[in-house]
Short mmCIF file of C-alpha atoms in Angstrom, two decimals:
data_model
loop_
_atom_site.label_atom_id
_atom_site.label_comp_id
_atom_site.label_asym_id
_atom_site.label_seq_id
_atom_site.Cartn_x
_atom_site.Cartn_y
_atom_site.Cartn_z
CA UNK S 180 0.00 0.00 0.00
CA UNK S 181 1.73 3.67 -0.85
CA UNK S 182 1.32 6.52 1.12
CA UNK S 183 -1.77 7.87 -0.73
CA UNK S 184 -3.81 5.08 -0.61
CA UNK S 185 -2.88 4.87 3.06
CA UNK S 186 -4.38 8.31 4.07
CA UNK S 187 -7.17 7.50 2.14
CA UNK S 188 -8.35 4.84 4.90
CA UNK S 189 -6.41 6.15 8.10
CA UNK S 190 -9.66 7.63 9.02
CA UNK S 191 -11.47 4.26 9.01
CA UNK S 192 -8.58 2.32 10.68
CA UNK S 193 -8.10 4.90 13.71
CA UNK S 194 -12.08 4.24 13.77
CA UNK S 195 -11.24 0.55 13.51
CA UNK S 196 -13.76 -0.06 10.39
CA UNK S 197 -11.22 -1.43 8.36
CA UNK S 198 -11.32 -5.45 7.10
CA UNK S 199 -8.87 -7.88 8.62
CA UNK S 200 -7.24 -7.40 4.92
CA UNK S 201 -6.70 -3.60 4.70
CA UNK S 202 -5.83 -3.39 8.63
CA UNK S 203 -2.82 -5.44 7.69
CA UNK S 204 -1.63 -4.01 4.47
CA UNK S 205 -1.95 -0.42 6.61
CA UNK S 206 -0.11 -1.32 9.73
CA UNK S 207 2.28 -2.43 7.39
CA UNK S 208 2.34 0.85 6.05
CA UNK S 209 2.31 2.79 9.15
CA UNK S 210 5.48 0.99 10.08
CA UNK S 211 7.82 3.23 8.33
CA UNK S 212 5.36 6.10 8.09
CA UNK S 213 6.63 8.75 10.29
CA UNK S 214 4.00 10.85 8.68
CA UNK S 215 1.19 8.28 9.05
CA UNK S 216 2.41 7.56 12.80
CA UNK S 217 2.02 11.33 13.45
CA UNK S 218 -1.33 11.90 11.89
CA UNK S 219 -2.37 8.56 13.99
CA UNK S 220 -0.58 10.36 17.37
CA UNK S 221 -2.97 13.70 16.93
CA UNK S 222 -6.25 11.93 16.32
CA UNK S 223 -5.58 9.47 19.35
CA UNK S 224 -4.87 12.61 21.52
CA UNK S 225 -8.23 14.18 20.48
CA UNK S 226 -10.09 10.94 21.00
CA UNK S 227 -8.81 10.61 24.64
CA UNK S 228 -9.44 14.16 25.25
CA UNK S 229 -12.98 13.76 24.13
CA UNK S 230 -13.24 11.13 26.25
CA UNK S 231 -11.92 12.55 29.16
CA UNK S 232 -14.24 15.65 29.45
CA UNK S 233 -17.57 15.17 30.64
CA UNK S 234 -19.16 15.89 27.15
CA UNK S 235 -22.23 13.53 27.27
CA UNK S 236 -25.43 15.29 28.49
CA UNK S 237 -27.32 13.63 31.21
CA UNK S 238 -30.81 12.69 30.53
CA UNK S 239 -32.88 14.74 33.28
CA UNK S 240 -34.43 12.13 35.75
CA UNK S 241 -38.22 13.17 35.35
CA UNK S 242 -38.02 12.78 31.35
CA UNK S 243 -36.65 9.46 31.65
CA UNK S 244 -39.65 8.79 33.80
CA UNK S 245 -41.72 10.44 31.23
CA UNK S 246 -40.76 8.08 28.64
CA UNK S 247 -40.30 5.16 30.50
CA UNK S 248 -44.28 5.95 31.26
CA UNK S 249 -44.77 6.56 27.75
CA UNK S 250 -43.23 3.38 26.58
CA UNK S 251 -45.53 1.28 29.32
CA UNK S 252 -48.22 0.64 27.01
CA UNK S 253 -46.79 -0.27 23.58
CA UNK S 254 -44.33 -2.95 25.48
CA UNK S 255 -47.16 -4.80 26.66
CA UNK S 256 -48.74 -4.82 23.21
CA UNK S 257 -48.10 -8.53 21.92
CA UNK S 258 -49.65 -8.32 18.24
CA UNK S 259 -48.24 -5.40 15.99
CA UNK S 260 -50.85 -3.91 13.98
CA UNK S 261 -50.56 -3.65 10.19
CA UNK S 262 -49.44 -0.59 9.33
CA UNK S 263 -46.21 -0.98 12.19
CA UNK S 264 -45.74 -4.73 10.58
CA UNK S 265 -45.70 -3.03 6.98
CA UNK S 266 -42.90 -0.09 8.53
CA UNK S 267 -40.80 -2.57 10.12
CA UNK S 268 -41.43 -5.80 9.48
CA UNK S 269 -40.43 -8.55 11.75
CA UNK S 270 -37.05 -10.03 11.93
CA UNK S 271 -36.12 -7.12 8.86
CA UNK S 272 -32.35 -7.42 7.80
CA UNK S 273 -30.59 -4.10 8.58
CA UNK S 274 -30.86 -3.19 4.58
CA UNK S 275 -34.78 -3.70 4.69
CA UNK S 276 -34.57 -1.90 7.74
CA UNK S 277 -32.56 0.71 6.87
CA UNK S 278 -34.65 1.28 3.62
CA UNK S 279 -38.01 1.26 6.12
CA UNK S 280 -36.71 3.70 8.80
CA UNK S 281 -38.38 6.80 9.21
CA UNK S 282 -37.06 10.02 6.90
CA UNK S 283 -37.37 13.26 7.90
CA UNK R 250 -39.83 -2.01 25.53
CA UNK R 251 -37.94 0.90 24.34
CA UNK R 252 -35.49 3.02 26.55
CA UNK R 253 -32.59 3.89 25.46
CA UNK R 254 -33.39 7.72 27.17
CA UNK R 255 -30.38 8.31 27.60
CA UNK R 256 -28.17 7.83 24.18
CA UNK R 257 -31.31 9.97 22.85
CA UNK R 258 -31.15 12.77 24.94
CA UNK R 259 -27.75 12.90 24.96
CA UNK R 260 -27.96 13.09 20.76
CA UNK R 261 -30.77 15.87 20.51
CA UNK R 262 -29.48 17.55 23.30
CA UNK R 263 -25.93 18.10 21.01
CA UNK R 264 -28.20 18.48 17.51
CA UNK R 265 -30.25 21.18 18.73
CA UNK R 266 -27.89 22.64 21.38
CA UNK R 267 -30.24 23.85 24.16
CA UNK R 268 -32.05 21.64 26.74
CA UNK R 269 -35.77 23.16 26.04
CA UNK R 270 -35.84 21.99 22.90
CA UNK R 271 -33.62 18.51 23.22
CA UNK R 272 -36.84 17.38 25.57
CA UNK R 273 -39.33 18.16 22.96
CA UNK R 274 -37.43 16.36 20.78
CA UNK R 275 -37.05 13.81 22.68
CA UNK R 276 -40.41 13.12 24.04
CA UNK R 277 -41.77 13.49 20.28
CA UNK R 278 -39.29 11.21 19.09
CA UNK R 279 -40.45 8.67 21.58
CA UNK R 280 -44.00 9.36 20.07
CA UNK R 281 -43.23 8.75 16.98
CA UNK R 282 -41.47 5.19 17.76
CA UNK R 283 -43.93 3.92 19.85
CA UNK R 284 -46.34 4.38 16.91
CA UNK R 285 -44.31 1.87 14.52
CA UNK R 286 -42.07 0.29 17.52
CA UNK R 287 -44.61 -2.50 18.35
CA UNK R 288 -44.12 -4.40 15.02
CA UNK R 289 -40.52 -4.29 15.50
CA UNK R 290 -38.62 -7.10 15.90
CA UNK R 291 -35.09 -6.97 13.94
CA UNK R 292 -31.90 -5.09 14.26
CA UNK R 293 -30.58 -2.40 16.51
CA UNK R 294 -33.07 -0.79 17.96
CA UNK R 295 -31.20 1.45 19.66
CA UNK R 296 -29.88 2.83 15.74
CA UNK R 297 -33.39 2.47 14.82
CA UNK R 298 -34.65 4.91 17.97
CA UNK R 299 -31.41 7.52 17.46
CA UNK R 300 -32.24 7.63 13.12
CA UNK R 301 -35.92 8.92 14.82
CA UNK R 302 -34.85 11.31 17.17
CA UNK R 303 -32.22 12.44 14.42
CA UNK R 304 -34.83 13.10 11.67
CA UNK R 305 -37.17 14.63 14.76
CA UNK R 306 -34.19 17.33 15.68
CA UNK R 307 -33.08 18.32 11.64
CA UNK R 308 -37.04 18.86 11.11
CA UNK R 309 -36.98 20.68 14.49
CA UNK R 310 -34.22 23.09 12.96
CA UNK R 311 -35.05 23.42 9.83
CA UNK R 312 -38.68 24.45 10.90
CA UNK R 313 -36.87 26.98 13.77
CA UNK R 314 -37.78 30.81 12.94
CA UNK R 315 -34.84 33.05 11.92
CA UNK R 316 -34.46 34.67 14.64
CA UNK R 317 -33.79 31.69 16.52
CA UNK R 318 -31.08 30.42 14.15
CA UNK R 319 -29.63 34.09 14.45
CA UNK R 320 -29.70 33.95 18.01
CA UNK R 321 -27.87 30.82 18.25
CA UNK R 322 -25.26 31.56 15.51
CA UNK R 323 -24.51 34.49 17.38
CA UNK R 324 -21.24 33.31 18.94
CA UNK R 325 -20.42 34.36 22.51
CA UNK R 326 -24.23 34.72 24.17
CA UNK R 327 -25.00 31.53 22.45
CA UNK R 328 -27.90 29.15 23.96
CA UNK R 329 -25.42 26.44 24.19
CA UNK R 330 -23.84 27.71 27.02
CA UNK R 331 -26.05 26.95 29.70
CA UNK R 332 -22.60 24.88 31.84
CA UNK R 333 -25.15 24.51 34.70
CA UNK R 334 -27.16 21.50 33.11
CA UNK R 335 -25.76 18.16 34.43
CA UNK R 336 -22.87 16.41 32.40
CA UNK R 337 -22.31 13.06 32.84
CA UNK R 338 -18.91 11.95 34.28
CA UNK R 339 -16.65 10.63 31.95
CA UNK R 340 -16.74 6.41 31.66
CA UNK R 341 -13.49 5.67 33.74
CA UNK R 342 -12.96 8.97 35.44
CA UNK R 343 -12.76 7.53 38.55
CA UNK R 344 -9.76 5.22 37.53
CA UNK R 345 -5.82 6.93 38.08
CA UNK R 346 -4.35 8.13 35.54
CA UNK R 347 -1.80 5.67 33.95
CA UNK R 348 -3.95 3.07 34.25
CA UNK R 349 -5.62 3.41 31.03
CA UNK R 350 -3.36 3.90 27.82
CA UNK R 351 -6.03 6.55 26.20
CA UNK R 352 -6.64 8.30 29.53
CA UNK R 353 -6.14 11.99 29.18
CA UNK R 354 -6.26 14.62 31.98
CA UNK R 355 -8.17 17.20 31.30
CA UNK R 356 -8.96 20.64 33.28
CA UNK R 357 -12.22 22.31 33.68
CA UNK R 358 -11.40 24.69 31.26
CA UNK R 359 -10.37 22.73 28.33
CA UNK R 360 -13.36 20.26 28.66
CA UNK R 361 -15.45 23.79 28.63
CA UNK R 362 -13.18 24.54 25.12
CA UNK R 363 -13.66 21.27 23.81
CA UNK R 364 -17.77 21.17 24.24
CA UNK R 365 -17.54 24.61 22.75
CA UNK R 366 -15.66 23.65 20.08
CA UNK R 367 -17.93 20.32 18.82
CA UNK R 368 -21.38 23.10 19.48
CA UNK R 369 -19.86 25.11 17.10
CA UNK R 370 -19.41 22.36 14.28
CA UNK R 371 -21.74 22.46 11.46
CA UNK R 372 -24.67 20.10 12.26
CA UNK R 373 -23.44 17.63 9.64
CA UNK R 374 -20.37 17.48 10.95
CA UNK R 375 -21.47 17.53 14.91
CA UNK R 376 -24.27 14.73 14.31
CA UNK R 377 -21.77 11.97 12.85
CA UNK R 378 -18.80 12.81 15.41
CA UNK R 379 -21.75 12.49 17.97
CA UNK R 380 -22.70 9.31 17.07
CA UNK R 381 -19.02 7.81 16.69
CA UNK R 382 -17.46 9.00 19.60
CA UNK R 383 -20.11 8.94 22.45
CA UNK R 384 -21.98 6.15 20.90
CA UNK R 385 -19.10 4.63 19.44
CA UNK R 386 -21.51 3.50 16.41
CA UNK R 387 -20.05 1.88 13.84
CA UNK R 388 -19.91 3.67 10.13
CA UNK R 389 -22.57 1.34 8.62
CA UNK R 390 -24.62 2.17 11.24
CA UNK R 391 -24.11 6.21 11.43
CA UNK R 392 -24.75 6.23 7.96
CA UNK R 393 -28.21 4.39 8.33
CA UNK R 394 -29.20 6.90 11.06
CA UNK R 395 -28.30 9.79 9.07
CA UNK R 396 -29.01 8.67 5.51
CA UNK R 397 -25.51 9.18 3.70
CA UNK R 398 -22.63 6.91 2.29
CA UNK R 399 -20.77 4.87 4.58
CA UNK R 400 -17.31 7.15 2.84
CA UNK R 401 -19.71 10.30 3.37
CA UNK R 402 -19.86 9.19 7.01
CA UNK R 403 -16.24 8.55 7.00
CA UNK R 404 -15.28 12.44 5.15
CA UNK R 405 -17.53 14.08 7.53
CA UNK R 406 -15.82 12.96 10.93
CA UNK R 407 -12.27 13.09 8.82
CA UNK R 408 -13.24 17.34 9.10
CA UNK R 409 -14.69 17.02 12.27
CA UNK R 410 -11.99 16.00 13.83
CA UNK R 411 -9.54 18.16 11.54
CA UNK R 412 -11.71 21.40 12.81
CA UNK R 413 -11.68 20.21 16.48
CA UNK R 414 -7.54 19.76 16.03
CA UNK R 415 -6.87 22.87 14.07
CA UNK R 416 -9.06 24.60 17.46
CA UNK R 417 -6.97 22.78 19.97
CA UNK R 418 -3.73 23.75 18.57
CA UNK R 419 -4.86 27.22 18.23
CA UNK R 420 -6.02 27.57 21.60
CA UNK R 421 -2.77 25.62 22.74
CA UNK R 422 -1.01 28.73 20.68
CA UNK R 423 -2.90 31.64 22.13
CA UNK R 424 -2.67 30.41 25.80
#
């Protein structure tokens, strides 16, 4: 793999959402990539940083208690009505799914 | 059953950047699901619930009045900034230092940069980064929530994350 092709997936391997296949060839790359090794340094610095700071919000107690309430009803449901079944069929594969779920 | 509260809140609280408006979204959102939720069955529900709150939010701000979009572009007063709503602790902030490779330490005032920094990302940008690194969702899955290419997905948090650097290292600079 040459240099180019290697930034072209660095993204996807610091995300690690690369193939067995292409996360070899890469490390291989990133062996005597002082470039690639630096580019990999920054975006593991960010990452930890973004995981160090308290960035998640917290849901607020009484609005998980509102939907928790909220949600009581349809969980007990046992048969799905048509129109749900015809949205999101039963035991959809993710592209089915994916091609059902709601669009803005 | 469908909780889940929290990864939900937690998105349309960052999409729509104020915490009014992150609980209508939310409770609508939750509206919405339960309509179709009871017939399903298959996949990740948890993706299925954040792809309705994240369709909920982009209507919610697209259908926002001008003034409200001017209000919150408006840089230092922004709506954002509202630091006394609770944040959740970090996972593994209780652990020392050390003990964890990726462990960074991090003062007040950088984590207060940082969330700055990510609010200030265009919502494209914000929603994927969102979804990757405090839902650590894979690609195929972000790009099923928000209705792009998995290398659109990809491009997107390759600028977040080049905007959020380029900010660091200036603020590193200045200070």
């Amino acid at each position: 793999m040459n240099h180019e092709e290697a930034q072209a997936l660095l993204e996807a391997y610091h995300d690690g959402q690369l193939g067995i296949a292409d996360t070899v060839r890469i490390e291989a790359h990133v062996a005597d990539c002082e470039t690639c090794r630096g580019w990999l340094r920054e975006r593991q610095s960010l990452r930890a940083q973004l995981r160090a700071a308290p960035l998640r919000y917290r849901l607020p107690d009484d609005l998980d208690a509102a939907i928790r309430a909220q949600s009581e009803p349809a969980s007990s449901e046992s048969a799905p009505n048509a129109t749900a079944a015809a949205i999101a069929p039963a035991r959809a594969r993710r592209p089915m799914l994916a091609a059902t779920w709601p669009r803005a | 059953m469908l909780p889940h509260g929290a990864a939900a809140y937690n998105l349309a609280r960052w999409l729509c950047r104020n915490e009014a408006d992150a609980r209508d979204i939310v409770q609508e959102s939750f509206a919405r699901a339960l309509q179709y939720f009871s017939g399903f069955r298959g996949g990740d529900a948890r993706s299925w619930l954040l792809a309705v709150v994240r369709n909920t939010a982009r209507s919610w701000l697209k259908s926002k009045p001008p003034m409200a979009s001017a209000k919150a572009n408006s840089g230092a007063e922004a709506s954002w900034q509202d630091e006394a709503e609770p944040l959740e602790a970090p996972p593994g902030s209780g652990t020392p230092p050390g003990a964890d490779p990726l462990h960074a330490v991090i003062s007040d005032e950088q984590a207060r940069e940082l969330r700055q920094a990510v609010m200030e990302l265009p919502v494209e940008h914000r929603e994927v980064l969102v979804l990757r690194e405090f839902e650590d969702l894979a690609y195929r899955d972000i790009a099923a929530i928000v209705g792009c290419p998995i290398g659109t997905v990809m491009s997107r948090l390759a600028r977040a994350r080049d905007a959020l650097a380029a900010r660091l290292r200036e603020e590193a600079r200045v200070s």
